[in-house]
Amino acid sequence: MASTDLKKRDMETLARPLPTLVPLIRRELEAGDAAGIEHYRKAGEMLIEAKEQCQHGEWTAWVERNFHLNIKSAQKYMRLAETSKTKRATFTTLSAAVEPDRHPGHRPAWQAPVQKAVNALDVEAIRADFQSKVKEDRLIRELALQLIDIGYKVLASKLHPDKGGSAEAMARLNKVKALLKGAV
């Protein structure tokens, strides 16, 4: 009788097989992308369950093979599941859940000078300058292509075999034209 109770208890604690977990984890990750943190926590719980079934050294490959996740993302979901169990807290973001030692008001020492420098930037002026440079580059490219075409036509009228030139000269001219257009 004791052995049947032991077997029953082992069957209850037996984890779901890996092939069963894969679609369940995928579903929770997709739901998490759409709806939020609770699904990420559930995915983290199932990832923990799956990791216990993987052989030593196979975990990373299994995650990458079955999901569009890198191992660090999987570890974040797993930390979220572990943190949720121990702290019984509600989190609004994944980063708040996996970095529990940081409170919302915490600012690193380097952040104030960086924030000051960012606030001093004139973003509109930078954007206008960038757009001006992009427009100038486009105009220069268009002009360069027109010059290549004009030069080609002038030289082709002199080097063409029908105009007294040679086939070799025209071949060289065509090659140079292609090189110049490719460089612009």
PDB file of C-alpha atoms in Angstrom:
ATOM      1  CA  MET A   1       0.000   0.000   0.000  1.00  0.00           C
ATOM      2  CA  ALA A   2       2.818   2.380   0.837  1.00  0.00           C
ATOM      3  CA  SER A   3       4.428   1.735  -2.548  1.00  0.00           C
ATOM      4  CA  THR A   4       1.190   2.606  -4.404  1.00  0.00           C
ATOM      5  CA  ASP A   5       0.898   5.853  -2.424  1.00  0.00           C
ATOM      6  CA  LEU A   6       4.514   6.637  -3.340  1.00  0.00           C
ATOM      7  CA  LYS A   7       3.865   5.911  -7.025  1.00  0.00           C
ATOM      8  CA  LYS A   8       0.706   8.042  -6.960  1.00  0.00           C
ATOM      9  CA  ARG A   9       2.582  10.929  -5.370  1.00  0.00           C
ATOM     10  CA  ASP A  10       5.395  10.588  -7.937  1.00  0.00           C
ATOM     11  CA  MET A  11       2.838  10.621 -10.768  1.00  0.00           C
ATOM     12  CA  GLU A  12       1.285  13.800  -9.345  1.00  0.00           C
ATOM     13  CA  THR A  13       4.641  15.562  -9.190  1.00  0.00           C
ATOM     14  CA  LEU A  14       5.766  14.222 -12.555  1.00  0.00           C
ATOM     15  CA  ALA A  15       6.199  17.167 -14.868  1.00  0.00           C
ATOM     16  CA  ARG A  16       4.534  17.486 -18.227  1.00  0.00           C
ATOM     17  CA  PRO A  17       6.751  16.112 -21.015  1.00  0.00           C
ATOM     18  CA  LEU A  18       8.818  18.563 -23.048  1.00  0.00           C
ATOM     19  CA  PRO A  19       6.805  18.168 -26.284  1.00  0.00           C
ATOM     20  CA  THR A  20       3.683  19.115 -24.322  1.00  0.00           C
ATOM     21  CA  LEU A  21       5.358  22.145 -22.751  1.00  0.00           C
ATOM     22  CA  VAL A  22       6.618  23.684 -25.998  1.00  0.00           C
ATOM     23  CA  PRO A  23       3.240  24.795 -27.433  1.00  0.00           C
ATOM     24  CA  LEU A  24       2.025  25.825 -23.975  1.00  0.00           C
ATOM     25  CA  ILE A  25       5.068  28.048 -23.428  1.00  0.00           C
ATOM     26  CA  ARG A  26       4.747  29.511 -26.931  1.00  0.00           C
ATOM     27  CA  ARG A  27       1.097  30.326 -26.293  1.00  0.00           C
ATOM     28  CA  GLU A  28       1.919  32.099 -23.014  1.00  0.00           C
ATOM     29  CA  LEU A  29       4.756  34.084 -24.617  1.00  0.00           C
ATOM     30  CA  GLU A  30       2.466  35.211 -27.446  1.00  0.00           C
ATOM     31  CA  ALA A  31      -0.249  36.105 -24.946  1.00  0.00           C
ATOM     32  CA  GLY A  32       2.351  37.957 -22.880  1.00  0.00           C
ATOM     33  CA  ASP A  33       3.390  39.980 -25.904  1.00  0.00           C
ATOM     34  CA  ALA A  34      -0.248  40.913 -26.418  1.00  0.00           C
ATOM     35  CA  ALA A  35      -1.589  41.119 -22.865  1.00  0.00           C
ATOM     36  CA  GLY A  36       1.168  41.377 -20.307  1.00  0.00           C
ATOM     37  CA  ILE A  37       3.125  40.223 -17.347  1.00  0.00           C
ATOM     38  CA  GLU A  38       0.915  37.422 -16.055  1.00  0.00           C
ATOM     39  CA  HIS A  39       1.468  35.349 -19.183  1.00  0.00           C
ATOM     40  CA  TYR A  40       5.215  35.914 -18.980  1.00  0.00           C
ATOM     41  CA  ARG A  41       5.093  34.625 -15.400  1.00  0.00           C
ATOM     42  CA  LYS A  42       3.221  31.502 -16.508  1.00  0.00           C
ATOM     43  CA  ALA A  43       5.710  30.968 -19.327  1.00  0.00           C
ATOM     44  CA  GLY A  44       8.511  31.336 -16.766  1.00  0.00           C
ATOM     45  CA  GLU A  45       6.926  28.671 -14.549  1.00  0.00           C
ATOM     46  CA  MET A  46       6.719  26.261 -17.478  1.00  0.00           C
ATOM     47  CA  LEU A  47      10.285  27.069 -18.519  1.00  0.00           C
ATOM     48  CA  ILE A  48      11.418  26.140 -15.008  1.00  0.00           C
ATOM     49  CA  GLU A  49       9.451  22.919 -15.321  1.00  0.00           C
ATOM     50  CA  ALA A  50      11.041  22.196 -18.691  1.00  0.00           C
ATOM     51  CA  LYS A  51      14.572  22.994 -17.499  1.00  0.00           C
ATOM     52  CA  GLU A  52      14.280  20.345 -14.799  1.00  0.00           C
ATOM     53  CA  GLN A  53      13.696  17.757 -17.531  1.00  0.00           C
ATOM     54  CA  CYS A  54      16.604  18.734 -19.774  1.00  0.00           C
ATOM     55  CA  GLN A  55      19.941  17.002 -19.471  1.00  0.00           C
ATOM     56  CA  HIS A  56      22.875  19.030 -18.179  1.00  0.00           C
ATOM     57  CA  GLY A  57      24.149  21.317 -20.952  1.00  0.00           C
ATOM     58  CA  GLU A  58      21.104  20.895 -23.214  1.00  0.00           C
ATOM     59  CA  TRP A  59      18.933  23.685 -21.815  1.00  0.00           C
ATOM     60  CA  THR A  60      20.198  26.585 -23.959  1.00  0.00           C
ATOM     61  CA  ALA A  61      19.997  24.626 -27.180  1.00  0.00           C
ATOM     62  CA  TRP A  62      16.500  23.403 -26.291  1.00  0.00           C
ATOM     63  CA  VAL A  63      15.246  26.953 -25.683  1.00  0.00           C
ATOM     64  CA  GLU A  64      16.777  28.302 -28.886  1.00  0.00           C
ATOM     65  CA  ARG A  65      15.501  25.350 -30.907  1.00  0.00           C
ATOM     66  CA  ASN A  66      11.913  25.601 -29.682  1.00  0.00           C
ATOM     67  CA  PHE A  67      11.326  29.341 -29.222  1.00  0.00           C
ATOM     68  CA  HIS A  68      12.288  32.658 -30.728  1.00  0.00           C
ATOM     69  CA  LEU A  69      14.067  33.557 -27.490  1.00  0.00           C
ATOM     70  CA  ASN A  70      17.629  33.936 -26.430  1.00  0.00           C
ATOM     71  CA  ILE A  71      18.635  32.347 -23.147  1.00  0.00           C
ATOM     72  CA  LYS A  72      18.706  35.690 -21.288  1.00  0.00           C
ATOM     73  CA  SER A  73      15.059  36.331 -22.107  1.00  0.00           C
ATOM     74  CA  ALA A  74      14.118  32.846 -20.933  1.00  0.00           C
ATOM     75  CA  GLN A  75      16.014  33.468 -17.696  1.00  0.00           C
ATOM     76  CA  LYS A  76      14.112  36.740 -17.176  1.00  0.00           C
ATOM     77  CA  TYR A  77      10.792  34.931 -17.494  1.00  0.00           C
ATOM     78  CA  MET A  78      12.004  32.284 -15.055  1.00  0.00           C
ATOM     79  CA  ARG A  79      13.158  34.957 -12.551  1.00  0.00           C
ATOM     80  CA  LEU A  80       9.754  36.603 -12.885  1.00  0.00           C
ATOM     81  CA  ALA A  81       8.062  33.311 -11.983  1.00  0.00           C
ATOM     82  CA  GLU A  82      10.382  32.777  -9.000  1.00  0.00           C
ATOM     83  CA  THR A  83      10.025  36.378  -7.801  1.00  0.00           C
ATOM     84  CA  SER A  84       6.255  36.270  -8.078  1.00  0.00           C
ATOM     85  CA  LYS A  85       6.126  33.201  -5.859  1.00  0.00           C
ATOM     86  CA  THR A  86       8.396  34.547  -3.141  1.00  0.00           C
ATOM     87  CA  LYS A  87       7.338  38.184  -2.947  1.00  0.00           C
ATOM     88  CA  ARG A  88       3.634  37.935  -3.802  1.00  0.00           C
ATOM     89  CA  ALA A  89       3.986  41.281  -5.520  1.00  0.00           C
ATOM     90  CA  THR A  90       2.329  42.643  -8.586  1.00  0.00           C
ATOM     91  CA  PHE A  91       4.536  44.053 -11.275  1.00  0.00           C
ATOM     92  CA  THR A  92       3.594  46.270 -14.147  1.00  0.00           C
ATOM     93  CA  THR A  93       6.648  45.569 -16.266  1.00  0.00           C
ATOM     94  CA  LEU A  94       8.971  42.661 -16.818  1.00  0.00           C
ATOM     95  CA  SER A  95      12.039  44.739 -15.918  1.00  0.00           C
ATOM     96  CA  ALA A  96      10.469  45.772 -12.605  1.00  0.00           C
ATOM     97  CA  ALA A  97       9.840  42.115 -11.822  1.00  0.00           C
ATOM     98  CA  VAL A  98      13.284  40.787 -12.669  1.00  0.00           C
ATOM     99  CA  GLU A  99      15.169  43.668 -11.041  1.00  0.00           C
ATOM    100  CA  PRO A 100      13.461  43.666  -7.622  1.00  0.00           C
ATOM    101  CA  ASP A 101      16.338  45.389  -5.804  1.00  0.00           C
ATOM    102  CA  ARG A 102      15.756  48.608  -7.690  1.00  0.00           C
ATOM    103  CA  HIS A 103      12.924  50.783  -6.506  1.00  0.00           C
ATOM    104  CA  PRO A 104      11.210  53.098  -8.999  1.00  0.00           C
ATOM    105  CA  GLY A 105      12.930  56.253  -7.699  1.00  0.00           C
ATOM    106  CA  HIS A 106      16.439  54.825  -7.881  1.00  0.00           C
ATOM    107  CA  ARG A 107      18.748  56.718 -10.246  1.00  0.00           C
ATOM    108  CA  PRO A 108      22.392  55.774 -10.808  1.00  0.00           C
ATOM    109  CA  ALA A 109      24.965  58.532 -10.157  1.00  0.00           C
ATOM    110  CA  TRP A 110      25.829  58.842 -13.845  1.00  0.00           C
ATOM    111  CA  GLN A 111      22.234  59.417 -14.880  1.00  0.00           C
ATOM    112  CA  ALA A 112      21.874  63.056 -13.742  1.00  0.00           C
ATOM    113  CA  PRO A 113      24.720  64.453 -15.919  1.00  0.00           C
ATOM    114  CA  VAL A 114      23.586  62.351 -18.872  1.00  0.00           C
ATOM    115  CA  GLN A 115      19.991  63.537 -18.434  1.00  0.00           C
ATOM    116  CA  LYS A 116      21.220  67.160 -18.240  1.00  0.00           C
ATOM    117  CA  ALA A 117      23.175  66.727 -21.492  1.00  0.00           C
ATOM    118  CA  VAL A 118      20.195  65.111 -23.215  1.00  0.00           C
ATOM    119  CA  ASN A 119      17.868  67.897 -22.096  1.00  0.00           C
ATOM    120  CA  ALA A 120      20.327  70.498 -23.433  1.00  0.00           C
ATOM    121  CA  LEU A 121      20.142  69.019 -26.934  1.00  0.00           C
ATOM    122  CA  ASP A 122      18.042  70.810 -29.528  1.00  0.00           C
ATOM    123  CA  VAL A 123      16.507  67.736 -31.127  1.00  0.00           C
ATOM    124  CA  GLU A 124      14.642  69.708 -33.789  1.00  0.00           C
ATOM    125  CA  ALA A 125      17.832  71.441 -34.931  1.00  0.00           C
ATOM    126  CA  ILE A 126      19.664  68.099 -35.075  1.00  0.00           C
ATOM    127  CA  ARG A 127      16.807  66.535 -37.029  1.00  0.00           C
ATOM    128  CA  ALA A 128      16.672  69.488 -39.474  1.00  0.00           C
ATOM    129  CA  ASP A 129      20.459  69.333 -39.936  1.00  0.00           C
ATOM    130  CA  PHE A 130      20.293  65.592 -40.588  1.00  0.00           C
ATOM    131  CA  GLN A 131      17.460  65.979 -43.095  1.00  0.00           C
ATOM    132  CA  SER A 132      19.389  68.755 -44.808  1.00  0.00           C
ATOM    133  CA  LYS A 133      22.445  66.512 -45.115  1.00  0.00           C
ATOM    134  CA  VAL A 134      20.338  63.644 -46.446  1.00  0.00           C
ATOM    135  CA  LYS A 135      18.771  65.949 -49.035  1.00  0.00           C
ATOM    136  CA  GLU A 136      22.197  67.317 -50.014  1.00  0.00           C
ATOM    137  CA  ASP A 137      23.618  63.786 -50.367  1.00  0.00           C
ATOM    138  CA  ARG A 138      20.673  62.785 -52.573  1.00  0.00           C
ATOM    139  CA  LEU A 139      21.133  65.844 -54.790  1.00  0.00           C
ATOM    140  CA  ILE A 140      24.885  65.183 -55.105  1.00  0.00           C
ATOM    141  CA  ARG A 141      24.209  61.568 -56.074  1.00  0.00           C
ATOM    142  CA  GLU A 142      21.649  62.576 -58.695  1.00  0.00           C
ATOM    143  CA  LEU A 143      24.071  65.151 -60.144  1.00  0.00           C
ATOM    144  CA  ALA A 144      26.899  62.593 -60.209  1.00  0.00           C
ATOM    145  CA  LEU A 145      24.688  60.111 -62.091  1.00  0.00           C
ATOM    146  CA  GLN A 146      23.709  62.806 -64.606  1.00  0.00           C
ATOM    147  CA  LEU A 147      27.378  63.710 -65.154  1.00  0.00           C
ATOM    148  CA  ILE A 148      28.258  60.065 -65.704  1.00  0.00           C
ATOM    149  CA  ASP A 149      25.463  59.735 -68.283  1.00  0.00           C
ATOM    150  CA  ILE A 150      26.466  62.953 -70.079  1.00  0.00           C
ATOM    151  CA  GLY A 151      30.141  61.985 -70.148  1.00  0.00           C
ATOM    152  CA  TYR A 152      29.258  58.505 -71.371  1.00  0.00           C
ATOM    153  CA  LYS A 153      27.159  59.896 -74.232  1.00  0.00           C
ATOM    154  CA  VAL A 154      29.912  62.315 -75.310  1.00  0.00           C
ATOM    155  CA  LEU A 155      32.622  59.650 -75.223  1.00  0.00           C
ATOM    156  CA  ALA A 156      30.388  56.995 -76.780  1.00  0.00           C
ATOM    157  CA  SER A 157      29.755  59.271 -79.750  1.00  0.00           C
ATOM    158  CA  LYS A 158      33.541  59.370 -80.330  1.00  0.00           C
ATOM    159  CA  LEU A 159      34.489  55.781 -79.372  1.00  0.00           C
ATOM    160  CA  HIS A 160      31.650  53.799 -80.967  1.00  0.00           C
ATOM    161  CA  PRO A 161      32.787  51.543 -83.826  1.00  0.00           C
ATOM    162  CA  ASP A 162      30.216  53.158 -86.159  1.00  0.00           C
ATOM    163  CA  LYS A 163      31.752  56.587 -85.409  1.00  0.00           C
ATOM    164  CA  GLY A 164      35.353  55.605 -86.063  1.00  0.00           C
ATOM    165  CA  GLY A 165      36.163  54.057 -82.658  1.00  0.00           C
ATOM    166  CA  SER A 166      36.775  50.467 -81.715  1.00  0.00           C
ATOM    167  CA  ALA A 167      34.842  47.703 -79.964  1.00  0.00           C
ATOM    168  CA  GLU A 168      37.568  47.445 -77.303  1.00  0.00           C
ATOM    169  CA  ALA A 169      37.305  51.180 -76.515  1.00  0.00           C
ATOM    170  CA  MET A 170      33.508  50.898 -76.169  1.00  0.00           C
ATOM    171  CA  ALA A 171      33.881  47.860 -73.897  1.00  0.00           C
ATOM    172  CA  ARG A 172      36.264  49.837 -71.654  1.00  0.00           C
ATOM    173  CA  LEU A 173      33.889  52.813 -71.633  1.00  0.00           C
ATOM    174  CA  ASN A 174      30.937  50.590 -70.642  1.00  0.00           C
ATOM    175  CA  LYS A 175      33.021  49.020 -67.872  1.00  0.00           C
ATOM    176  CA  VAL A 176      34.066  52.423 -66.516  1.00  0.00           C
ATOM    177  CA  LYS A 177      30.454  53.661 -66.634  1.00  0.00           C
ATOM    178  CA  ALA A 178      29.304  50.634 -64.617  1.00  0.00           C
ATOM    179  CA  LEU A 179      32.111  51.134 -62.075  1.00  0.00           C
ATOM    180  CA  LEU A 180      31.327  54.845 -61.667  1.00  0.00           C
ATOM    181  CA  LYS A 181      27.576  54.264 -61.270  1.00  0.00           C
ATOM    182  CA  GLY A 182      28.278  51.512 -58.745  1.00  0.00           C
ATOM    183  CA  ALA A 183      30.545  53.848 -56.745  1.00  0.00           C
ATOM    184  CA  VAL A 184      27.986  56.662 -56.550  1.00  0.00           C
TER     185      VAL A 184
END
